[in-house]
PDB file of C-alpha atoms in Angstrom:
ATOM      1  CA  MET A   1     121.241 128.644  82.388  1.00 44.00           C
ATOM      2  CA  LYS A   2     121.042 128.367  86.149  1.00 40.00           C
ATOM      3  CA  THR A   3     123.037 125.566  87.739  1.00 41.00           C
ATOM      4  CA  CYS A   4     122.706 123.998  91.121  1.00 41.00           C
ATOM      5  CA  THR A   5     125.721 124.917  93.223  1.00 38.00           C
ATOM      6  CA  ALA A   6     124.775 123.670  96.651  1.00 38.00           C
ATOM      7  CA  PHE A   7     122.657 121.086  98.409  1.00 35.00           C
ATOM      8  CA  PRO A   8     120.532 121.850 101.474  1.00 37.00           C
ATOM      9  CA  LEU A   9     121.914 120.651 104.772  1.00 36.00           C
ATOM     10  CA  LEU A  10     119.613 118.194 106.580  1.00 37.00           C
ATOM     11  CA  LEU A  11     120.016 117.682 110.306  1.00 36.00           C
ATOM     12  CA  ILE A  12     117.927 114.850 111.800  1.00 38.00           C
ATOM     13  CA  THR A  13     117.445 114.449 115.522  1.00 40.00           C
ATOM     14  CA  PHE A  14     115.358 111.946 117.481  1.00 40.00           C
ATOM     15  CA  ASN A  15     114.032 112.094 121.036  1.00 43.00           C
ATOM     16  CA  VAL A  16     112.684 108.707 122.087  1.00 41.00           C
ATOM     17  CA  SER A  17     110.047 108.231 124.783  1.00 41.00           C
ATOM     18  CA  ILE A  18     109.756 104.526 125.515  1.00 38.00           C
ATOM     19  CA  GLU A  19     107.112 104.937 128.201  1.00 42.00           C
ATOM     20  CA  ARG A  20     104.404 106.072 125.780  1.00 43.00           C
ATOM     21  CA  ASN A  21     105.456 104.017 122.766  1.00 46.00           C
ATOM     22  CA  SER A  22     106.065 107.141 120.733  1.00 45.00           C
ATOM     23  CA  TRP A  23     108.823 109.232 119.295  1.00 50.00           C
ATOM     24  CA  ASP A  24     109.117 112.985 119.698  1.00 45.00           C
ATOM     25  CA  PHE A  25     110.094 114.276 116.278  1.00 40.00           C
ATOM     26  CA  SER A  26     110.560 117.899 117.288  1.00 39.00           C
ATOM     27  CA  GLY A  27     113.529 119.152 115.373  1.00 39.00           C
ATOM     28  CA  LEU A  28     113.265 116.230 112.953  1.00 37.00           C
ATOM     29  CA  LEU A  29     114.146 118.238 109.911  1.00 35.00           C
ATOM     30  CA  LYS A  30     116.193 121.411 109.797  1.00 36.00           C
ATOM     31  CA  VAL A  31     117.216 122.802 106.446  1.00 33.00           C
ATOM     32  CA  ALA A  32     119.932 125.391 105.994  1.00 34.00           C
ATOM     33  CA  ALA A  33     120.681 126.720 102.539  1.00 34.00           C
ATOM     34  CA  SER A  34     121.015 130.016 100.735  1.00 34.00           C
ATOM     35  CA  GLU A  35     118.397 130.989  98.185  1.00 33.00           C
ATOM     36  CA  GLU A  36     120.864 130.383  95.363  1.00 32.00           C
ATOM     37  CA  GLY A  37     121.647 126.905  96.680  1.00 32.00           C
ATOM     38  CA  PHE A  38     118.386 125.338  95.515  1.00 27.00           C
ATOM     39  CA  CYS A  39     117.564 124.102  92.037  1.00 31.00           C
ATOM     40  CA  SER A  40     114.075 124.953  90.821  1.00 29.00           C
ATOM     41  CA  SER A  41     111.702 121.975  90.662  1.00 29.00           C
ATOM     42  CA  PRO A  42     108.004 121.540  89.841  1.00 31.00           C
ATOM     43  CA  TYR A  43     107.679 119.079  92.746  1.00 28.00           C
ATOM     44  CA  SER A  44     107.856 119.343  96.503  1.00 30.00           C
ATOM     45  CA  VAL A  45     109.409 116.594  98.600  1.00 30.00           C
ATOM     46  CA  VAL A  46     107.014 117.283 101.477  1.00 32.00           C
ATOM     47  CA  ASN A  47     103.312 117.082 100.652  1.00 36.00           C
ATOM     48  CA  SER A  48     101.007 119.574 102.315  1.00 36.00           C
ATOM     49  CA  ASP A  49      98.139 118.137 104.320  1.00 40.00           C
ATOM     50  CA  THR A  50      96.668 121.551 105.112  1.00 36.00           C
ATOM     51  CA  ASP A  51      94.487 121.919 102.025  1.00 40.00           C
ATOM     52  CA  SER A  52      90.795 121.100 101.726  1.00 46.00           C
ATOM     53  CA  ASN A  53      91.208 117.636 100.249  1.00 70.00           C
ATOM     54  CA  THR A  54      88.523 115.123 101.157  1.00 87.00           C
ATOM     55  CA  LEU A  55      88.994 112.158 103.478  1.00 94.00           C
ATOM     56  CA  TYR A  56      91.302 109.481 102.004  1.00 95.00           C
ATOM     57  CA  TRP A  57      92.118 111.775  99.062  1.00 92.00           C
ATOM     58  CA  LYS A  58      95.670 110.448  98.853  1.00 90.00           C
ATOM     59  CA  VAL A  59      94.504 106.872  98.279  1.00 93.00           C
ATOM     60  CA  THR A  60      93.249 107.827  94.823  1.00 90.00           C
ATOM     61  CA  ASN A  61      95.747 110.669  94.267  1.00 86.00           C
ATOM     62  CA  PRO A  62      98.991 109.295  95.692  1.00 79.00           C
ATOM     63  CA  THR A  63     102.481 110.696  95.530  1.00 67.00           C
ATOM     64  CA  LEU A  64     103.992 107.916  93.452  1.00 55.00           C
ATOM     65  CA  SER A  65     107.616 108.457  94.390  1.00 57.00           C
ATOM     66  CA  PRO A  66     110.014 111.143  95.609  1.00 59.00           C
ATOM     67  CA  PRO A  67     110.880 113.797  92.985  1.00 61.00           C
ATOM     68  CA  TYR A  68     114.466 112.639  92.601  1.00 58.00           C
ATOM     69  CA  LEU A  69     113.280 109.147  91.537  1.00 63.00           C
ATOM     70  CA  ARG A  70     110.462 110.060  89.164  1.00 63.00           C
ATOM     71  CA  ASP A  71     112.733 110.189  86.128  1.00 65.00           C
ATOM     72  CA  LEU A  72     114.198 106.716  86.704  1.00 76.00           C
ATOM     73  CA  PRO A  73     112.580 104.371  84.158  1.00 79.00           C
ATOM     74  CA  GLY A  74     111.198 101.240  85.775  1.00 83.00           C
ATOM     75  CA  PHE A  75     111.414 102.486  89.360  1.00 85.00           C
ATOM     76  CA  THR A  76     108.858 101.125  91.825  1.00 88.00           C
ATOM     77  CA  ARG A  77     108.663 100.626  95.562  1.00 92.00           C
ATOM     78  CA  SER A  78     106.638  97.441  95.057  1.00 95.00           C
ATOM     79  CA  VAL A  79     108.132  94.241  96.461  1.00 97.00           C
ATOM     80  CA  TYR A  80     106.995  90.604  96.493  1.00 97.00           C
ATOM     81  CA  ARG A  81     108.415  87.994  98.855  1.00 97.00           C
ATOM     82  CA  LYS A  82     107.190  84.526  99.802  1.00 96.00           C
ATOM     83  CA  ASP A  83     105.675  85.812 103.053  1.00 97.00           C
ATOM     84  CA  HIS A  84     104.754  89.422 102.275  1.00 98.00           C
ATOM     85  CA  ALA A  85     104.237  91.973  99.537  1.00 98.00           C
ATOM     86  CA  LEU A  86     104.182  95.756  99.243  1.00 98.00           C
ATOM     87  CA  ILE A  87     102.092  96.988  96.315  1.00 97.00           C
ATOM     88  CA  ALA A  88     102.646 100.688  95.646  1.00 94.00           C
ATOM     89  CA  PRO A  89     100.208 102.727  93.516  1.00 93.00           C
ATOM     90  CA  GLU A  90     102.582 103.004  90.564  1.00 90.00           C
ATOM     91  CA  SER A  91     102.292  99.226  90.157  1.00 93.00           C
ATOM     92  CA  HIS A  92      98.490  99.022  89.977  1.00 94.00           C
ATOM     93  CA  VAL A  93      97.249  97.466  86.753  1.00 96.00           C
ATOM     94  CA  PHE A  94      93.569  98.095  86.000  1.00 97.00           C
ATOM     95  CA  SER A  95      91.382  96.096  83.628  1.00 98.00           C
ATOM     96  CA  PRO A  96      87.619  95.547  83.289  1.00 98.00           C
ATOM     97  CA  LEU A  97      86.198  93.655  86.263  1.00 97.00           C
ATOM     98  CA  PRO A  98      84.396  90.440  85.273  1.00 93.00           C
ATOM     99  CA  GLU A  99      80.609  90.738  85.585  1.00 94.00           C
ATOM    100  CA  TRP A 100      80.836  94.448  86.509  1.00 98.00           C
ATOM    101  CA  THR A 101      79.732  97.126  84.026  1.00 98.00           C
ATOM    102  CA  ASP A 102      81.869 100.214  83.306  1.00 98.00           C
ATOM    103  CA  THR A 103      84.218  99.340  86.170  1.00 98.00           C
ATOM    104  CA  LEU A 104      87.983  98.897  86.186  1.00 98.00           C
ATOM    105  CA  GLY A 105      89.614  96.725  88.811  1.00 98.00           C
ATOM    106  CA  ALA A 106      93.143  96.195  90.105  1.00 98.00           C
ATOM    107  CA  TYR A 107      93.651  92.861  91.858  1.00 98.00           C
ATOM    108  CA  LEU A 108      96.245  93.525  94.562  1.00 98.00           C
ATOM    109  CA  ILE A 109      96.141  90.386  96.723  1.00 98.00           C
ATOM    110  CA  THR A 110      94.983  86.973  95.472  1.00 98.00           C
ATOM    111  CA  PRO A 111      95.545  83.277  96.312  1.00 97.00           C
ATOM    112  CA  ALA A 112      98.211  83.231  93.589  1.00 96.00           C
ATOM    113  CA  MET A 113     100.581  84.856  96.114  1.00 96.00           C
ATOM    114  CA  GLY A 114      99.497  82.598  98.968  1.00 95.00           C
ATOM    115  CA  SER A 115      96.562  84.456 100.514  1.00 97.00           C
ATOM    116  CA  ASN A 116      93.232  82.957 101.560  1.00 96.00           C
ATOM    117  CA  PHE A 117      91.341  86.029 100.320  1.00 98.00           C
ATOM    118  CA  VAL A 118      91.147  88.492  97.427  1.00 98.00           C
ATOM    119  CA  MET A 119      91.646  92.241  97.758  1.00 98.00           C
ATOM    120  CA  TYR A 120      91.107  94.622  94.877  1.00 98.00           C
ATOM    121  CA  LEU A 121      90.314  98.214  93.985  1.00 98.00           C
ATOM    122  CA  ALA A 122      87.195  98.866  91.924  1.00 98.00           C
ATOM    123  CA  LYS A 123      86.924 102.154  90.026  1.00 98.00           C
ATOM    124  CA  MET A 124      83.279 102.589  89.112  1.00 98.00           C
ATOM    125  CA  GLN A 125      82.292 105.036  86.392  1.00 97.00           C
ATOM    126  CA  GLU A 126      79.030 106.833  85.669  1.00 96.00           C
ATOM    127  CA  LYS A 127      76.012 104.488  85.622  1.00 97.00           C
ATOM    128  CA  SER A 128      78.146 101.467  86.533  1.00 98.00           C
ATOM    129  CA  ARG A 129      77.001  98.335  88.319  1.00 98.00           C
ATOM    130  CA  SER A 130      78.672  95.477  90.182  1.00 98.00           C
ATOM    131  CA  GLY A 131      78.467  91.789  89.480  1.00 97.00           C
ATOM    132  CA  LEU A 132      78.034  89.050  92.067  1.00 97.00           C
ATOM    133  CA  PRO A 133      80.963  87.185  93.600  1.00 96.00           C
ATOM    134  CA  PRO A 134      81.233  83.431  92.967  1.00 95.00           C
ATOM    135  CA  PHE A 135      78.911  81.096  94.834  1.00 94.00           C
ATOM    136  CA  ASP A 136      79.589  80.807  98.577  1.00 96.00           C
ATOM    137  CA  VAL A 137      81.958  83.820  98.517  1.00 98.00           C
ATOM    138  CA  GLU A 138      81.394  86.678 100.954  1.00 98.00           C
ATOM    139  CA  ARG A 139      82.189  90.302 100.076  1.00 98.00           C
ATOM    140  CA  PHE A 140      83.196  93.422 101.997  1.00 98.00           C
ATOM    141  CA  ILE A 141      83.269  96.828 100.296  1.00 98.00           C
ATOM    142  CA  PHE A 142      84.675 100.081 101.705  1.00 98.00           C
ATOM    143  CA  VAL A 143      84.262 103.427  99.929  1.00 98.00           C
ATOM    144  CA  VAL A 144      87.385 105.573  99.597  1.00 98.00           C
ATOM    145  CA  GLN A 145      86.075 108.000  96.957  1.00 97.00           C
ATOM    146  CA  GLY A 146      82.632 108.997  95.713  1.00 97.00           C
ATOM    147  CA  ALA A 147      79.362 107.278  96.617  1.00 98.00           C
ATOM    148  CA  VAL A 148      77.503 104.090  95.703  1.00 98.00           C
ATOM    149  CA  THR A 149      74.129 102.499  96.402  1.00 98.00           C
ATOM    150  CA  VAL A 150      73.819  98.903  97.618  1.00 98.00           C
ATOM    151  CA  THR A 151      70.529  97.211  96.729  1.00 98.00           C
ATOM    152  CA  ASN A 152      69.352  93.768  97.851  1.00 96.00           C
ATOM    153  CA  ALA A 153      67.067  91.282  96.104  1.00 94.00           C
ATOM    154  CA  SER A 154      63.929  92.767  97.688  1.00 94.00           C
ATOM    155  CA  GLY A 155      64.746  96.234  96.352  1.00 95.00           C
ATOM    156  CA  ALA A 156      65.822  97.822  99.647  1.00 95.00           C
ATOM    157  CA  SER A 157      68.811 100.110  99.159  1.00 97.00           C
ATOM    158  CA  ASP A 158      71.420 101.994 101.204  1.00 98.00           C
ATOM    159  CA  LYS A 159      73.727 104.776 100.082  1.00 98.00           C
ATOM    160  CA  LEU A 160      77.395 104.477 101.000  1.00 98.00           C
ATOM    161  CA  ILE A 161      79.709 107.483 101.045  1.00 98.00           C
ATOM    162  CA  VAL A 162      83.418 107.758 101.852  1.00 98.00           C
ATOM    163  CA  ASP A 163      84.270 105.858 105.056  1.00 98.00           C
ATOM    164  CA  SER A 164      81.099 103.745 104.773  1.00 98.00           C
ATOM    165  CA  TYR A 165      81.067 100.015 104.147  1.00 98.00           C
ATOM    166  CA  ALA A 166      78.939  96.961 103.518  1.00 98.00           C
ATOM    167  CA  TYR A 167      79.385  93.314 104.440  1.00 98.00           C
ATOM    168  CA  LEU A 168      77.506  90.973 102.103  1.00 98.00           C
ATOM    169  CA  PRO A 169      77.249  87.323 103.216  1.00 98.00           C
ATOM    170  CA  PRO A 170      77.951  84.408 100.868  1.00 97.00           C
ATOM    171  CA  SER A 171      75.342  83.887  98.135  1.00 94.00           C
ATOM    172  CA  PHE A 172      73.578  87.115  99.172  1.00 97.00           C
ATOM    173  CA  GLN A 173      71.866  88.662  96.153  1.00 97.00           C
ATOM    174  CA  HIS A 174      72.822  92.311  95.776  1.00 98.00           C
ATOM    175  CA  SER A 175      74.081  94.977  93.422  1.00 98.00           C
ATOM    176  CA  VAL A 176      76.340  97.989  93.881  1.00 98.00           C
ATOM    177  CA  ASN A 177      75.366 100.920  91.662  1.00 98.00           C
ATOM    178  CA  CYS A 178      77.196 104.180  90.997  1.00 98.00           C
ATOM    179  CA  ASP A 179      75.594 107.261  89.449  1.00 96.00           C
ATOM    180  CA  ALA A 180      78.765 109.338  89.063  1.00 95.00           C
ATOM    181  CA  SER A 181      82.119 107.771  90.006  1.00 96.00           C
ATOM    182  CA  ALA A 182      83.511 105.962  93.021  1.00 98.00           C
ATOM    183  CA  THR A 183      86.509 103.964  94.176  1.00 98.00           C
ATOM    184  CA  LEU A 184      86.011 100.952  96.421  1.00 98.00           C
ATOM    185  CA  VAL A 185      88.393  98.616  98.184  1.00 98.00           C
ATOM    186  CA  VAL A 186      86.864  95.136  98.055  1.00 98.00           C
ATOM    187  CA  PHE A 187      87.658  91.996 100.037  1.00 98.00           C
ATOM    188  CA  GLU A 188      86.278  88.590  99.045  1.00 98.00           C
ATOM    189  CA  ARG A 189      86.866  85.106 100.426  1.00 98.00           C
ATOM    190  CA  ARG A 190      85.181  81.723 100.380  1.00 97.00           C
ATOM    191  CA  TYR A 191      83.119  81.541 103.535  1.00 98.00           C
ATOM    192  CA  ALA A 192      84.190  79.020 106.180  1.00 97.00           C
ATOM    193  CA  SER A 193      80.809  78.084 107.610  1.00 96.00           C
ATOM    194  CA  LEU A 194      80.100  76.848 111.126  1.00 96.00           C
ATOM    195  CA  GLU A 195      77.009  74.862 112.028  1.00 94.00           C
ATOM    196  CA  ASN A 196      74.278  76.937 113.681  1.00 95.00           C
ATOM    197  CA  TYR A 197      75.939  80.263 112.826  1.00 96.00           C
ATOM    198  CA  VAL A 198      74.716  82.571 110.057  1.00 96.00           C
ATOM    199  CA  ALA A 199      76.391  85.797 108.986  1.00 97.00           C
ATOM    200  CA  GLU A 200      74.035  88.707 108.368  1.00 97.00           C
ATOM    201  CA  PRO A 201      74.481  91.647 105.949  1.00 98.00           C
ATOM    202  CA  ILE A 202      75.840  94.832 107.524  1.00 98.00           C
ATOM    203  CA  ILE A 203      75.725  98.446 106.347  1.00 98.00           C
ATOM    204  CA  SER A 204      77.576 100.983 108.495  1.00 98.00           C
ATOM    205  CA  SER A 205      80.457 103.488 108.665  1.00 98.00           C
ATOM    206  CA  THR A 206      83.711 103.840 110.583  1.00 98.00           C
ATOM    207  CA  GLU A 207      82.493 106.728 112.752  1.00 97.00           C
ATOM    208  CA  LYS A 208      79.630 104.596 114.085  1.00 98.00           C
ATOM    209  CA  GLN A 209      82.016 102.013 115.526  1.00 98.00           C
ATOM    210  CA  PRO A 210      83.271 102.525 119.101  1.00 97.00           C
ATOM    211  CA  LEU A 211      86.907 102.817 120.043  1.00 97.00           C
ATOM    212  CA  LEU A 212      88.054  99.588 121.682  1.00 97.00           C
ATOM    213  CA  GLU A 213      90.498  98.983 124.492  1.00 96.00           C
ATOM    214  CA  THR A 214      94.035  98.150 123.358  1.00 95.00           C
ATOM    215  CA  PRO A 215      95.914  97.121 126.531  1.00 94.00           C
ATOM    216  CA  GLY A 216      99.611  97.899 126.310  1.00 93.00           C
ATOM    217  CA  GLU A 217      99.197  99.814 123.036  1.00 96.00           C
ATOM    218  CA  VAL A 218      98.662 103.478 122.187  1.00 95.00           C
ATOM    219  CA  PHE A 219      96.891 103.219 118.811  1.00 97.00           C
ATOM    220  CA  GLN A 220      93.132 103.620 118.426  1.00 98.00           C
ATOM    221  CA  LEU A 221      91.195 100.585 117.195  1.00 98.00           C
ATOM    222  CA  ARG A 222      87.768 100.098 115.650  1.00 98.00           C
ATOM    223  CA  LYS A 223      86.376  96.775 114.388  1.00 98.00           C
ATOM    224  CA  LEU A 224      83.963  97.099 111.501  1.00 98.00           C
ATOM    225  CA  LEU A 225      82.359  93.652 111.814  1.00 98.00           C
ATOM    226  CA  PRO A 226      80.925  91.796 114.817  1.00 98.00           C
ATOM    227  CA  THR A 227      83.303  89.562 116.737  1.00 97.00           C
ATOM    228  CA  SER A 228      80.786  86.681 116.889  1.00 97.00           C
ATOM    229  CA  LEU A 229      81.592  83.233 115.453  1.00 98.00           C
ATOM    230  CA  ALA A 230      79.319  83.817 112.469  1.00 98.00           C
ATOM    231  CA  TYR A 231      82.056  85.965 110.879  1.00 98.00           C
ATOM    232  CA  ASP A 232      85.279  84.339 109.710  1.00 98.00           C
ATOM    233  CA  PHE A 233      87.181  87.587 109.175  1.00 98.00           C
ATOM    234  CA  ASN A 234      87.134  91.127 110.481  1.00 98.00           C
ATOM    235  CA  ILE A 235      88.202  94.530 109.195  1.00 98.00           C
ATOM    236  CA  HIS A 236      90.047  96.825 111.581  1.00 98.00           C
ATOM    237  CA  ILE A 237      90.573 100.575 111.359  1.00 98.00           C
ATOM    238  CA  MET A 238      93.745 101.531 113.250  1.00 98.00           C
ATOM    239  CA  ASP A 239      94.872 105.109 113.965  1.00 98.00           C
ATOM    240  CA  PHE A 240      98.380 106.189 114.992  1.00 98.00           C
ATOM    241  CA  GLN A 241      99.528 109.698 115.830  1.00 97.00           C
ATOM    242  CA  PRO A 242     102.968 110.744 114.523  1.00 97.00           C
ATOM    243  CA  GLY A 243     105.660 108.949 116.502  1.00 97.00           C
ATOM    244  CA  GLU A 244     103.386 106.218 117.844  1.00 97.00           C
ATOM    245  CA  PHE A 245     104.208 102.602 117.128  1.00 97.00           C
ATOM    246  CA  LEU A 246     103.123  99.049 117.843  1.00 96.00           C
ATOM    247  CA  ASN A 247     104.378  97.679 121.139  1.00 95.00           C
ATOM    248  CA  VAL A 248     103.943  94.031 120.141  1.00 94.00           C
ATOM    249  CA  LYS A 249     106.215  92.751 117.387  1.00 95.00           C
ATOM    250  CA  GLU A 250     103.482  90.566 115.922  1.00 94.00           C
ATOM    251  CA  PHE A 251     104.044  86.957 114.837  1.00 95.00           C
ATOM    252  CA  HIS A 252     100.826  84.959 114.352  1.00 94.00           C
ATOM    253  CA  TYR A 253      98.883  82.556 112.156  1.00 94.00           C
ATOM    254  CA  ASN A 254      96.441  85.186 110.862  1.00 96.00           C
ATOM    255  CA  GLN A 255      96.798  86.705 107.421  1.00 97.00           C
ATOM    256  CA  HIS A 256      96.512  90.417 106.735  1.00 98.00           C
ATOM    257  CA  GLY A 257      95.613  92.656 103.842  1.00 98.00           C
ATOM    258  CA  LEU A 258      96.316  96.321 104.583  1.00 98.00           C
ATOM    259  CA  LEU A 259      95.521  99.606 102.835  1.00 98.00           C
ATOM    260  CA  LEU A 260      97.134 102.737 104.261  1.00 98.00           C
ATOM    261  CA  LEU A 261      94.330 105.299 104.098  1.00 98.00           C
ATOM    262  CA  GLU A 262      96.179 108.285 105.551  1.00 97.00           C
ATOM    263  CA  GLY A 263      99.663 109.287 106.599  1.00 96.00           C
ATOM    264  CA  GLN A 264     103.030 107.604 106.298  1.00 96.00           C
ATOM    265  CA  GLY A 265     105.360 105.453 108.303  1.00 97.00           C
ATOM    266  CA  ILE A 266     107.718 102.497 108.460  1.00 98.00           C
ATOM    267  CA  TYR A 267     106.560  98.880 108.262  1.00 98.00           C
ATOM    268  CA  ARG A 268     108.749  95.956 109.262  1.00 98.00           C
ATOM    269  CA  LEU A 269     107.966  92.712 107.428  1.00 98.00           C
ATOM    270  CA  GLY A 270     110.332  89.853 108.196  1.00 97.00           C
ATOM    271  CA  ASP A 271     113.838  91.289 108.097  1.00 96.00           C
ATOM    272  CA  ASN A 272     112.824  94.122 105.755  1.00 97.00           C
ATOM    273  CA  TRP A 273     111.894  97.724 106.617  1.00 97.00           C
ATOM    274  CA  TYR A 274     109.654  99.593 104.195  1.00 97.00           C
ATOM    275  CA  PRO A 275     108.703 103.281 104.074  1.00 96.00           C
ATOM    276  CA  ILE A 276     105.001 103.387 103.265  1.00 96.00           C
ATOM    277  CA  GLN A 277     102.497 106.130 102.472  1.00 95.00           C
ATOM    278  CA  ALA A 278      98.783 106.572 101.811  1.00 95.00           C
ATOM    279  CA  GLY A 279      97.668 104.379  98.915  1.00 96.00           C
ATOM    280  CA  ASP A 280     100.107 101.533  99.638  1.00 97.00           C
ATOM    281  CA  VAL A 281      98.799  97.977 100.060  1.00 98.00           C
ATOM    282  CA  ILE A 282     100.514  95.237 102.080  1.00 98.00           C
ATOM    283  CA  TRP A 283      99.942  91.498 102.187  1.00 98.00           C
ATOM    284  CA  MET A 284     101.207  89.627 105.266  1.00 98.00           C
ATOM    285  CA  ALA A 285     101.335  85.830 105.248  1.00 97.00           C
ATOM    286  CA  PRO A 286     101.014  83.749 108.423  1.00 96.00           C
ATOM    287  CA  PHE A 287     103.943  84.045 110.828  1.00 97.00           C
ATOM    288  CA  VAL A 288     105.787  86.886 109.129  1.00 97.00           C
ATOM    289  CA  PRO A 289     107.219  89.210 111.821  1.00 97.00           C
ATOM    290  CA  GLN A 290     105.461  92.577 111.526  1.00 97.00           C
ATOM    291  CA  TRP A 291     105.668  95.999 113.172  1.00 97.00           C
ATOM    292  CA  TYR A 292     104.618  99.571 112.339  1.00 98.00           C
ATOM    293  CA  ALA A 293     105.686 103.085 113.356  1.00 98.00           C
ATOM    294  CA  ALA A 294     103.919 106.269 112.222  1.00 98.00           C
ATOM    295  CA  LEU A 295     105.984 109.157 110.855  1.00 96.00           C
ATOM    296  CA  GLY A 296     105.196 112.558 109.363  1.00 93.00           C
ATOM    297  CA  LYS A 297     103.028 115.353 110.730  1.00 94.00           C
ATOM    298  CA  THR A 298      99.547 113.863 110.511  1.00 95.00           C
ATOM    299  CA  ARG A 299      97.897 110.694 111.792  1.00 96.00           C
ATOM    300  CA  SER A 300      98.291 107.346 110.086  1.00 98.00           C
ATOM    301  CA  ARG A 301      95.134 105.352 109.489  1.00 98.00           C
ATOM    302  CA  TYR A 302      95.012 101.943 107.922  1.00 98.00           C
ATOM    303  CA  LEU A 303      92.341  99.440 107.044  1.00 98.00           C
ATOM    304  CA  LEU A 304      93.324  95.870 107.929  1.00 98.00           C
ATOM    305  CA  TYR A 305      91.827  92.512 106.934  1.00 98.00           C
ATOM    306  CA  LYS A 306      92.312  89.691 109.466  1.00 98.00           C
ATOM    307  CA  ASP A 307      90.921  86.144 109.370  1.00 97.00           C
ATOM    308  CA  VAL A 308      89.423  85.180 112.738  1.00 97.00           C
ATOM    309  CA  ASN A 309      87.168  82.719 114.605  1.00 97.00           C
ATOM    310  CA  ARG A 310      88.276  79.586 112.771  1.00 96.00           C
ATOM    311  CA  ASN A 311      90.569  76.700 113.746  1.00 92.00           C
ATOM    312  CA  PRO A 312      93.663  76.950 111.511  1.00 90.00           C
ATOM    313  CA  VAL A 313      93.957  73.143 111.232  1.00 87.00           C
TER     314      VAL A 313
END
């Protein structure tokens, strides 16, 4: 029987460039070990991003935990605090979605934890169909795997593929149908109406949205919904290259629901620092200090819910 007689030596070095809000991670990891110094393992600590996996593949096929923790019964990275939560994929609990056919859902953020919105994953199977949200509740769906068709009451339909989305106003009659299989991230909230403003349905995709100016920041930003007063929330797509980080240490009244679509990094929430990776979900309550830095070798991209355009009183 082969035994493990040595551990690899890890040398970590950092070069910080404050001017561009990024870190140079050249020489981040150097490993020195003889061939006989490694124990054989079916897992790899570093996941390869060089294969032909589809966009957002890791959201539905996440690395649940590092190899050295997989055999610890009960281990999870998930955390719940009064002003934030990290929900890792190993903690997702799926059950049939009410009013949906052949669809399993995992509710990740709900008012039970203090949010003003609901965020859930919907795994649609072959020949499945959505239900309607409660009266006066608006819905946003974003496709992370597969394809679906959205049909309105008049019979007009649009096909959504990965990275496409639909905004469906409150009390808007519609159905989401899936011929094969698909995974959606869904946001719902009770619409906060304003007199003389009406939200309209929207079908689009991330690539159709322009990059916006982000003064003082280095990340790339797209907003998936119009910024007009008719809409009481928006969904942002934010891209960070490895080593880039937020300049502003945010502290505001808005709530957030976040899904990391690609990459990995470090998120500060309050006085806590969390390593996060693709597939992780975060809830941020009002006025929790928050900050993000991207790590790894590939870009980080996350999808972010933010309530907007309404007086918080």
